[in-house]
Amino acid sequence: MASRSPGFGALWGPGMEIEIRSDRFVVDGRPLASLREIHRLPEEAQRAIYRTLIPDFLLERYGIDPLTLCDPAGRPLVRIRGENAEVEIEVWRRVDDRDPLVYLHFAETLHNRIIVLLFMTNDPESPRFDVDRDREGRPTKYGTVSRNIEAEIAAMQFGLAPGQVRRGLRLTKHMLPLFEQFIRRLGHDLFLVEPLAYHAAILFERYGCGYIEGRTKMEWIHREFQPGGVLHRRLDGSTPFRQPGMERTVRGRSWAIYDGILGEPFDGIRMYKRVGHHAGICTFPDAAW
């Protein structure tokens, strides 16, 4: 399959015309509407479609060829794995780096909605904190299996949020419009998000997401972190992650919640983002990060 301006315009294959238009992904005149349909296309066409999710300036910043998505030696630095109803996209600075610059994992529900399962970025120039491995080298799985307390304390003191191994690249404000455009091109008007941590939910609020489930829980958390509230009382200094005053910042609250201050896992939060619309929800007014 040859390509004219990979990622945009028309792609031609034997008996197949694929267009990446400003409003829709179109194959032989028929608009695509699902990830499953994308994954039935030739690999180059899939790659061109998912390439629309990667900001051009990010590739330029790290010397990644915008056409081949490779380094100057021809080694691939963008990995796209799409199968059935799931997609994983990784963007790497170098092939031997430990962490990708960007990791995006999303899928399609049984009701044909796109849901973001995980999005994270890593600044390769910043210090790394091994919160993802315990002292025996085993994966912590975001603290659900085991923890590396020493690394967590160091990460928290450096200014990171739970789950971060490095400082992020602050790409959400750049990638969210690209993702909304991707959703629009599939003919959808919204997508779903499942935040894994308190700070992620607050961040998605700031970018216009609303709640399908969990808004009452988020409002309860804010209320109980106020003076006299049950969570405020539990900031008793019993662990490094439950220090008085942590209720005043998003990261402080998130570390306390990660440390188990709720008495239950942080789950049951499902959010949505309507394309081109800001939900206007804020469960932590005047929050400092």
mmCIF file of C-alpha atoms in Angstrom:
data_model
loop_
_atom_site.group_PDB
_atom_site.id
_atom_site.type_symbol
_atom_site.label_atom_id
_atom_site.label_comp_id
_atom_site.label_asym_id
_atom_site.label_seq_id
_atom_site.Cartn_x
_atom_site.Cartn_y
_atom_site.Cartn_z
ATOM 1 C CA MET A 1 0.000 0.000 0.000
ATOM 2 C CA ALA A 2 1.404 3.379 -0.925
ATOM 3 C CA SER A 3 0.607 6.501 0.981
ATOM 4 C CA ARG A 4 0.127 10.144 0.089
ATOM 5 C CA SER A 5 1.000 12.257 3.119
ATOM 6 C CA PRO A 6 0.853 9.452 5.725
ATOM 7 C CA GLY A 7 -1.730 10.113 8.391
ATOM 8 C CA PHE A 8 -3.874 12.422 6.263
ATOM 9 C CA GLY A 9 -5.508 12.517 2.862
ATOM 10 C CA ALA A 10 -6.110 9.313 0.921
ATOM 11 C CA LEU A 11 -4.340 5.956 1.188
ATOM 12 C CA TRP A 12 -4.549 3.617 -1.771
ATOM 13 C CA GLY A 13 -4.327 -0.137 -1.797
ATOM 14 C CA PRO A 14 -5.385 -2.864 -4.214
ATOM 15 C CA GLY A 15 -9.081 -2.231 -4.689
ATOM 16 C CA MET A 16 -9.248 -0.054 -1.565
ATOM 17 C CA GLU A 17 -9.407 3.672 -0.929
ATOM 18 C CA ILE A 18 -8.905 4.907 2.617
ATOM 19 C CA GLU A 19 -9.413 8.535 3.547
ATOM 20 C CA ILE A 20 -8.504 10.264 6.790
ATOM 21 C CA ARG A 21 -10.727 13.300 6.555
ATOM 22 C CA SER A 22 -11.184 16.082 9.053
ATOM 23 C CA ASP A 23 -14.560 14.648 10.072
ATOM 24 C CA ARG A 24 -14.407 10.867 9.454
ATOM 25 C CA PHE A 25 -12.251 7.844 8.688
ATOM 26 C CA VAL A 26 -13.643 6.517 5.383
ATOM 27 C CA VAL A 27 -12.934 3.251 3.530
ATOM 28 C CA ASP A 28 -14.304 2.887 -0.006
ATOM 29 C CA GLY A 29 -16.842 5.587 0.754
ATOM 30 C CA ARG A 30 -18.023 3.948 3.990
ATOM 31 C CA PRO A 31 -17.275 5.701 7.298
ATOM 32 C CA LEU A 32 -15.580 3.604 9.991
ATOM 33 C CA ALA A 33 -17.305 3.445 13.366
ATOM 34 C CA SER A 34 -15.282 1.067 15.560
ATOM 35 C CA LEU A 35 -11.822 -0.161 16.512
ATOM 36 C CA ARG A 36 -12.742 -3.603 15.240
ATOM 37 C CA GLU A 37 -13.311 -2.155 11.774
ATOM 38 C CA ILE A 38 -9.965 -0.379 11.886
ATOM 39 C CA HIS A 39 -8.218 -3.626 12.808
ATOM 40 C CA ARG A 40 -9.573 -5.351 9.736
ATOM 41 C CA LEU A 41 -7.640 -2.897 7.555
ATOM 42 C CA PRO A 42 -4.086 -3.400 6.252
ATOM 43 C CA GLU A 43 -1.419 -2.656 8.846
ATOM 44 C CA GLU A 44 -0.208 0.522 7.119
ATOM 45 C CA ALA A 45 -3.719 1.946 7.111
ATOM 46 C CA GLN A 46 -4.138 1.173 10.815
ATOM 47 C CA ARG A 47 -0.820 2.842 11.516
ATOM 48 C CA ALA A 48 -1.819 5.979 9.617
ATOM 49 C CA ILE A 49 -5.101 6.213 11.529
ATOM 50 C CA TYR A 50 -3.473 5.832 14.958
ATOM 51 C CA ARG A 51 -0.660 8.200 13.947
ATOM 52 C CA THR A 52 -3.260 10.986 14.175
ATOM 53 C CA LEU A 53 -3.151 10.579 17.977
ATOM 54 C CA ILE A 54 0.529 11.554 18.248
ATOM 55 C CA PRO A 55 1.391 15.283 18.372
ATOM 56 C CA ASP A 56 3.789 16.348 15.626
ATOM 57 C CA PHE A 57 5.783 18.564 18.008
ATOM 58 C CA LEU A 58 6.525 15.557 20.262
ATOM 59 C CA LEU A 59 8.110 13.667 17.348
ATOM 60 C CA GLU A 60 10.086 16.742 16.356
ATOM 61 C CA ARG A 61 11.277 17.368 19.930
ATOM 62 C CA TYR A 62 12.807 13.899 20.220
ATOM 63 C CA GLY A 63 14.069 13.507 16.657
ATOM 64 C CA ILE A 64 11.532 10.900 15.553
ATOM 65 C CA ASP A 65 10.888 10.845 11.806
ATOM 66 C CA PRO A 66 7.218 11.869 11.354
ATOM 67 C CA LEU A 67 6.801 9.609 8.324
ATOM 68 C CA THR A 68 8.670 6.447 9.278
ATOM 69 C CA LEU A 69 8.280 6.940 13.076
ATOM 70 C CA CYS A 70 11.872 5.722 13.412
ATOM 71 C CA ASP A 71 15.156 7.105 14.726
ATOM 72 C CA PRO A 72 17.918 8.165 12.284
ATOM 73 C CA ALA A 73 19.190 4.557 12.247
ATOM 74 C CA GLY A 74 15.795 3.302 11.096
ATOM 75 C CA ARG A 75 14.777 1.716 14.401
ATOM 76 C CA PRO A 76 11.060 2.050 15.215
ATOM 77 C CA LEU A 77 10.289 4.398 18.119
ATOM 78 C CA VAL A 78 6.498 4.234 17.908
ATOM 79 C CA ARG A 79 4.851 0.923 18.727
ATOM 80 C CA ILE A 80 1.193 0.430 17.912
ATOM 81 C CA ARG A 81 -0.562 -2.776 18.901
ATOM 82 C CA GLY A 82 -4.170 -3.047 17.814
ATOM 83 C CA GLU A 83 -6.124 -6.265 18.090
ATOM 84 C CA ASN A 84 -9.851 -6.915 18.225
ATOM 85 C CA ALA A 85 -11.189 -4.156 20.468
ATOM 86 C CA GLU A 86 -7.986 -2.881 22.144
ATOM 87 C CA VAL A 87 -5.158 -0.525 21.211
ATOM 88 C CA GLU A 88 -1.818 0.222 22.883
ATOM 89 C CA ILE A 89 0.366 3.058 21.637
ATOM 90 C CA GLU A 90 3.900 3.677 22.901
ATOM 91 C CA VAL A 91 6.216 6.499 21.853
ATOM 92 C CA TRP A 92 9.872 6.080 22.799
ATOM 93 C CA ARG A 93 12.775 8.520 22.836
ATOM 94 C CA ARG A 94 15.322 5.727 22.306
ATOM 95 C CA VAL A 95 14.934 1.999 21.804
ATOM 96 C CA ASP A 96 16.961 1.261 24.950
ATOM 97 C CA ASP A 97 15.066 3.608 27.289
ATOM 98 C CA ARG A 98 13.422 2.059 30.314
ATOM 99 C CA ASP A 99 10.160 4.005 30.037
ATOM 100 C CA PRO A 100 8.198 5.292 27.042
ATOM 101 C CA LEU A 101 7.581 8.986 26.519
ATOM 102 C CA VAL A 102 3.886 8.192 26.068
ATOM 103 C CA TYR A 103 1.771 5.150 26.817
ATOM 104 C CA LEU A 104 -1.888 5.129 25.759
ATOM 105 C CA HIS A 105 -4.181 2.128 26.193
ATOM 106 C CA PHE A 106 -7.810 2.272 25.131
ATOM 107 C CA ALA A 107 -10.486 -0.204 24.153
ATOM 108 C CA GLU A 108 -14.002 -0.599 22.862
ATOM 109 C CA THR A 109 -16.836 -1.678 25.119
ATOM 110 C CA LEU A 110 -19.556 -4.135 24.187
ATOM 111 C CA HIS A 111 -21.766 -1.101 23.571
ATOM 112 C CA ASN A 112 -19.326 0.328 21.022
ATOM 113 C CA ARG A 113 -18.003 3.082 23.289
ATOM 114 C CA ILE A 114 -14.297 3.904 23.424
ATOM 115 C CA ILE A 115 -12.826 3.808 26.934
ATOM 116 C CA VAL A 116 -9.402 5.093 27.987
ATOM 117 C CA LEU A 117 -7.843 2.501 30.300
ATOM 118 C CA LEU A 118 -4.454 4.119 30.926
ATOM 119 C CA PHE A 119 -2.627 7.232 29.782
ATOM 120 C CA MET A 120 0.762 8.260 31.120
ATOM 121 C CA THR A 121 3.796 10.237 30.047
ATOM 122 C CA ASN A 122 7.398 10.248 31.243
ATOM 123 C CA ASP A 123 10.069 12.931 31.037
ATOM 124 C CA PRO A 124 13.209 10.907 30.240
ATOM 125 C CA GLU A 125 15.443 13.677 31.597
ATOM 126 C CA SER A 126 13.896 13.572 35.077
ATOM 127 C CA PRO A 127 14.917 11.266 37.961
ATOM 128 C CA ARG A 128 13.294 7.837 38.095
ATOM 129 C CA PHE A 129 11.688 6.423 41.232
ATOM 130 C CA ASP A 130 11.145 2.666 41.276
ATOM 131 C CA VAL A 131 7.632 2.728 42.727
ATOM 132 C CA ASP A 132 6.656 0.108 40.125
ATOM 133 C CA ARG A 133 8.943 -2.533 41.689
ATOM 134 C CA ASP A 134 9.246 -3.656 45.291
ATOM 135 C CA ARG A 135 12.590 -4.284 47.010
ATOM 136 C CA GLU A 136 12.647 -7.836 45.615
ATOM 137 C CA GLY A 137 12.158 -6.530 42.078
ATOM 138 C CA ARG A 138 8.580 -7.757 41.733
ATOM 139 C CA PRO A 139 5.971 -5.576 39.967
ATOM 140 C CA THR A 140 3.891 -3.646 42.482
ATOM 141 C CA LYS A 141 0.974 -3.248 40.045
ATOM 142 C CA TYR A 142 0.286 0.285 41.262
ATOM 143 C CA GLY A 143 0.525 -0.793 44.883
ATOM 144 C CA THR A 144 -2.174 -3.454 44.639
ATOM 145 C CA VAL A 145 0.231 -6.402 45.023
ATOM 146 C CA SER A 146 3.169 -4.915 46.937
ATOM 147 C CA ARG A 147 4.810 -1.556 47.599
ATOM 148 C CA ASN A 148 8.229 0.069 47.611
ATOM 149 C CA ILE A 149 7.770 2.486 50.500
ATOM 150 C CA GLU A 150 11.215 4.071 50.275
ATOM 151 C CA ALA A 151 10.759 4.836 46.571
ATOM 152 C CA GLU A 152 7.235 6.137 47.200
ATOM 153 C CA ILE A 153 8.433 8.548 49.887
ATOM 154 C CA ALA A 154 11.190 9.831 47.598
ATOM 155 C CA ALA A 155 8.739 10.224 44.697
ATOM 156 C CA MET A 156 6.247 12.066 46.901
ATOM 157 C CA GLN A 157 8.937 14.412 48.220
ATOM 158 C CA PHE A 158 10.047 15.104 44.635
ATOM 159 C CA GLY A 159 6.515 16.197 43.786
ATOM 160 C CA LEU A 160 5.160 13.169 41.956
ATOM 161 C CA ALA A 161 1.714 11.645 42.357
ATOM 162 C CA PRO A 162 1.036 7.966 43.161
ATOM 163 C CA GLY A 163 2.023 5.639 40.331
ATOM 164 C CA GLN A 164 4.403 8.087 38.662
ATOM 165 C CA VAL A 165 7.929 6.790 38.142
ATOM 166 C CA ARG A 166 9.070 10.049 36.536
ATOM 167 C CA ARG A 167 7.809 13.564 36.093
ATOM 168 C CA GLY A 168 5.292 13.760 33.251
ATOM 169 C CA LEU A 169 5.528 15.722 30.008
ATOM 170 C CA ARG A 170 2.314 17.729 30.486
ATOM 171 C CA LEU A 171 0.856 16.448 27.234
ATOM 172 C CA THR A 172 -2.773 15.991 28.268
ATOM 173 C CA LYS A 173 -3.842 19.407 26.996
ATOM 174 C CA HIS A 174 -2.224 18.602 23.639
ATOM 175 C CA MET A 175 -3.336 14.986 23.254
ATOM 176 C CA LEU A 176 -6.917 15.381 24.461
ATOM 177 C CA PRO A 177 -7.977 17.427 21.402
ATOM 178 C CA LEU A 178 -6.353 14.817 19.146
ATOM 179 C CA PHE A 179 -8.228 12.055 20.944
ATOM 180 C CA GLU A 180 -11.506 13.961 20.674
ATOM 181 C CA GLN A 181 -10.885 14.358 16.938
ATOM 182 C CA PHE A 182 -10.199 10.621 16.707
ATOM 183 C CA ILE A 183 -13.516 9.909 18.466
ATOM 184 C CA ARG A 184 -15.336 12.326 16.162
ATOM 185 C CA ARG A 185 -13.822 10.650 13.108
ATOM 186 C CA LEU A 186 -15.382 7.381 14.275
ATOM 187 C CA GLY A 187 -18.756 9.088 14.404
ATOM 188 C CA HIS A 188 -18.950 9.083 18.218
ATOM 189 C CA ASP A 189 -19.902 12.003 20.435
ATOM 190 C CA LEU A 190 -18.194 10.921 23.659
ATOM 191 C CA PHE A 191 -15.658 8.554 25.191
ATOM 192 C CA LEU A 192 -15.258 6.984 28.632
ATOM 193 C CA VAL A 193 -12.451 7.192 31.202
ATOM 194 C CA GLU A 194 -11.699 5.068 34.261
ATOM 195 C CA PRO A 195 -9.261 7.006 36.491
ATOM 196 C CA LEU A 196 -7.022 4.740 38.554
ATOM 197 C CA ALA A 197 -6.286 7.363 41.213
ATOM 198 C CA TYR A 198 -7.845 10.387 42.886
ATOM 199 C CA HIS A 199 -5.495 12.866 41.221
ATOM 200 C CA ALA A 200 -6.335 11.426 37.801
ATOM 201 C CA ALA A 201 -10.051 11.995 38.387
ATOM 202 C CA ILE A 202 -9.402 15.624 39.393
ATOM 203 C CA LEU A 203 -7.215 16.114 36.314
ATOM 204 C CA PHE A 204 -9.946 14.737 34.030
ATOM 205 C CA GLU A 205 -12.455 17.058 35.712
ATOM 206 C CA ARG A 206 -10.233 20.002 34.797
ATOM 207 C CA TYR A 207 -10.230 18.895 31.165
ATOM 208 C CA GLY A 208 -14.019 18.722 30.986
ATOM 209 C CA CYS A 209 -14.974 15.191 31.995
ATOM 210 C CA GLY A 210 -18.172 14.384 33.843
ATOM 211 C CA TYR A 211 -19.146 11.393 35.958
ATOM 212 C CA ILE A 212 -21.133 8.313 35.024
ATOM 213 C CA GLU A 213 -20.447 6.830 38.441
ATOM 214 C CA GLY A 214 -18.560 8.114 41.461
ATOM 215 C CA ARG A 215 -19.352 11.812 41.675
ATOM 216 C CA THR A 216 -21.033 11.313 45.049
ATOM 217 C CA LYS A 217 -17.926 9.495 46.277
ATOM 218 C CA MET A 218 -15.637 12.282 45.054
ATOM 219 C CA GLU A 219 -17.799 14.899 46.785
ATOM 220 C CA TRP A 220 -17.761 12.810 49.975
ATOM 221 C CA ILE A 221 -13.960 12.653 49.842
ATOM 222 C CA HIS A 222 -13.751 16.430 49.561
ATOM 223 C CA ARG A 223 -16.214 16.936 52.394
ATOM 224 C CA GLU A 224 -14.461 14.494 54.736
ATOM 225 C CA PHE A 225 -11.058 16.103 54.117
ATOM 226 C CA GLN A 226 -12.437 19.317 55.618
ATOM 227 C CA PRO A 227 -11.593 20.089 59.275
ATOM 228 C CA GLY A 228 -13.646 17.779 61.484
ATOM 229 C CA GLY A 229 -14.194 15.256 58.699
ATOM 230 C CA VAL A 230 -13.321 11.595 59.066
ATOM 231 C CA LEU A 231 -10.502 11.717 56.495
ATOM 232 C CA HIS A 232 -9.113 14.906 58.001
ATOM 233 C CA ARG A 233 -8.909 13.168 61.391
ATOM 234 C CA ARG A 234 -7.079 10.229 59.815
ATOM 235 C CA LEU A 235 -4.264 12.538 58.702
ATOM 236 C CA ASP A 236 -2.645 11.775 62.024
ATOM 237 C CA GLY A 237 0.999 11.366 61.031
ATOM 238 C CA SER A 238 0.826 7.596 61.424
ATOM 239 C CA THR A 239 2.548 7.104 58.053
ATOM 240 C CA PRO A 240 4.564 9.417 55.773
ATOM 241 C CA PHE A 241 1.482 9.556 53.519
ATOM 242 C CA ARG A 242 -0.949 10.697 56.239
ATOM 243 C CA GLN A 243 0.600 13.909 57.405
ATOM 244 C CA PRO A 244 -1.524 16.844 58.605
ATOM 245 C CA GLY A 245 -1.949 19.378 55.816
ATOM 246 C CA MET A 246 -1.975 16.848 52.971
ATOM 247 C CA GLU A 247 -5.688 17.532 52.534
ATOM 248 C CA ARG A 248 -4.846 20.920 51.012
ATOM 249 C CA THR A 249 -3.412 19.571 47.732
ATOM 250 C CA VAL A 250 -4.551 17.134 45.072
ATOM 251 C CA ARG A 251 -1.307 15.150 45.337
ATOM 252 C CA GLY A 252 -1.468 15.078 49.132
ATOM 253 C CA ARG A 253 -4.982 13.684 49.121
ATOM 254 C CA SER A 254 -4.090 11.194 46.404
ATOM 255 C CA TRP A 255 -1.096 9.832 48.357
ATOM 256 C CA ALA A 256 -3.242 9.460 51.480
ATOM 257 C CA ILE A 257 -5.928 7.637 49.499
ATOM 258 C CA TYR A 258 -3.267 5.441 47.849
ATOM 259 C CA ASP A 259 -2.055 4.656 51.397
ATOM 260 C CA GLY A 260 -5.518 3.344 52.280
ATOM 261 C CA ILE A 261 -6.995 6.237 54.217
ATOM 262 C CA LEU A 262 -10.448 5.565 52.745
ATOM 263 C CA GLY A 263 -10.531 2.114 54.314
ATOM 264 C CA GLU A 264 -11.367 0.695 50.883
ATOM 265 C CA PRO A 265 -9.858 0.776 47.377
ATOM 266 C CA PHE A 266 -10.279 3.848 45.236
ATOM 267 C CA ASP A 267 -12.622 2.404 42.641
ATOM 268 C CA GLY A 268 -16.141 2.761 41.330
ATOM 269 C CA ILE A 269 -15.233 5.955 39.445
ATOM 270 C CA ARG A 270 -16.310 6.097 35.795
ATOM 271 C CA MET A 271 -16.129 9.288 33.782
ATOM 272 C CA TYR A 272 -17.005 10.483 30.306
ATOM 273 C CA LYS A 273 -15.885 13.278 28.000
ATOM 274 C CA ARG A 274 -18.333 14.659 25.475
ATOM 275 C CA VAL A 275 -16.581 15.819 22.318
ATOM 276 C CA GLY A 276 -16.295 19.587 22.238
ATOM 277 C CA HIS A 277 -18.063 20.044 25.566
ATOM 278 C CA HIS A 278 -16.757 20.855 29.068
ATOM 279 C CA ALA A 279 -18.884 19.276 31.805
ATOM 280 C CA GLY A 280 -18.003 22.024 34.277
ATOM 281 C CA ILE A 281 -17.671 19.705 37.279
ATOM 282 C CA CYS A 282 -15.280 20.458 40.145
ATOM 283 C CA THR A 283 -15.289 18.274 43.263
ATOM 284 C CA PHE A 284 -12.225 20.011 44.784
ATOM 285 C CA PRO A 285 -12.774 23.777 44.467
ATOM 286 C CA ASP A 286 -9.707 26.038 44.473
ATOM 287 C CA ALA A 287 -7.436 23.000 44.587
ATOM 288 C CA ALA A 288 -3.665 23.341 44.492
ATOM 289 C CA TRP A 289 -1.901 20.519 42.720
#
